[in-house]
Amino acid sequence: MKIVVDRDLCDGHGMCEAMAHEFFELDDEDQLTILNETPDEADRDKVHAAVQACPALALTLHD
């Protein structure tokens, strides 16, 4: 699985970081960094929930 961010859509709401801070981080300018683009399968549920929580639909998971 791979986390993909569409930087044109990301508004820096921070929902992903709030739900899965081990994988997502916003800097002081609300620019998103994916800390681990290829999380372990054991983290799928947590990462999926964070991706789904994005109000801008800027995040997707690819298998």
CSV table of C-alpha atoms in Angstrom, one decimal:
chain,number,residue,atom,x,y,z
A,1,MET,CA,0.0,0.0,0.0
A,2,LYS,CA,1.2,3.5,-0.8
A,3,ILE,CA,-0.1,6.9,0.5
A,4,VAL,CA,-0.4,9.5,-2.3
A,5,VAL,CA,-1.2,13.2,-1.8
A,6,ASP,CA,-2.5,15.6,-4.4
A,7,ARG,CA,-0.8,18.8,-3.3
A,8,ASP,CA,-3.1,20.9,-5.5
A,9,LEU,CA,-6.1,19.7,-3.4
A,10,CYS,CA,-4.4,19.7,0.1
A,11,ASP,CA,-5.6,22.6,2.1
A,12,GLY,CA,-3.7,21.8,5.3
A,13,HIS,CA,-6.7,21.0,7.4
A,14,GLY,CA,-4.7,18.5,9.5
A,15,MET,CA,-7.3,15.8,9.9
A,16,CYS,CA,-4.8,13.2,8.6
A,17,GLU,CA,-2.2,14.3,11.1
A,18,ALA,CA,-4.7,14.3,14.0
A,19,MET,CA,-5.7,10.7,13.2
A,20,ALA,CA,-2.3,9.2,12.2
A,21,HIS,CA,0.5,11.5,13.3
A,22,GLU,CA,3.0,8.7,12.6
A,23,PHE,CA,2.4,9.0,8.9
A,24,PHE,CA,1.4,12.6,8.3
A,25,GLU,CA,2.8,15.9,9.4
A,26,LEU,CA,1.9,19.5,8.6
A,27,ASP,CA,4.6,22.2,8.9
A,28,ASP,CA,4.1,25.8,10.1
A,29,GLU,CA,2.9,26.7,6.6
A,30,ASP,CA,0.4,23.9,6.5
A,31,GLN,CA,2.4,21.9,3.9
A,32,LEU,CA,1.9,18.2,4.3
A,33,THR,CA,4.7,15.7,4.6
A,34,ILE,CA,4.1,12.0,4.3
A,35,LEU,CA,6.4,10.5,6.9
A,36,ASN,CA,6.0,7.0,5.7
A,37,GLU,CA,4.6,6.6,2.2
A,38,THR,CA,4.4,2.8,2.4
A,39,PRO,CA,3.0,1.8,5.8
A,40,ASP,CA,2.8,-1.8,7.0
A,41,GLU,CA,-0.3,-3.7,6.3
A,42,ALA,CA,-1.0,-3.8,10.0
A,43,ASP,CA,-1.5,0.0,9.9
A,44,ARG,CA,-4.0,-0.2,7.0
A,45,ASP,CA,-7.1,0.6,9.1
A,46,LYS,CA,-5.6,3.6,10.8
A,47,VAL,CA,-4.1,5.0,7.6
A,48,HIS,CA,-7.3,4.4,5.7
A,49,ALA,CA,-9.4,6.2,8.3
A,50,ALA,CA,-7.0,9.2,8.1
A,51,VAL,CA,-7.2,9.2,4.3
A,52,GLN,CA,-11.0,9.1,4.5
A,53,ALA,CA,-11.1,12.0,7.0
A,54,CYS,CA,-9.5,14.4,4.5
A,55,PRO,CA,-12.2,17.1,3.8
A,56,ALA,CA,-10.4,18.1,0.6
A,57,LEU,CA,-10.1,14.5,-0.7
A,58,ALA,CA,-6.4,15.1,-1.3
A,59,LEU,CA,-5.2,11.7,0.0
A,60,THR,CA,-5.6,8.3,-1.6
A,61,LEU,CA,-4.3,4.8,-0.9
A,62,HIS,CA,-2.9,2.6,-3.7
A,63,ASP,CA,-2.3,-1.1,-3.4
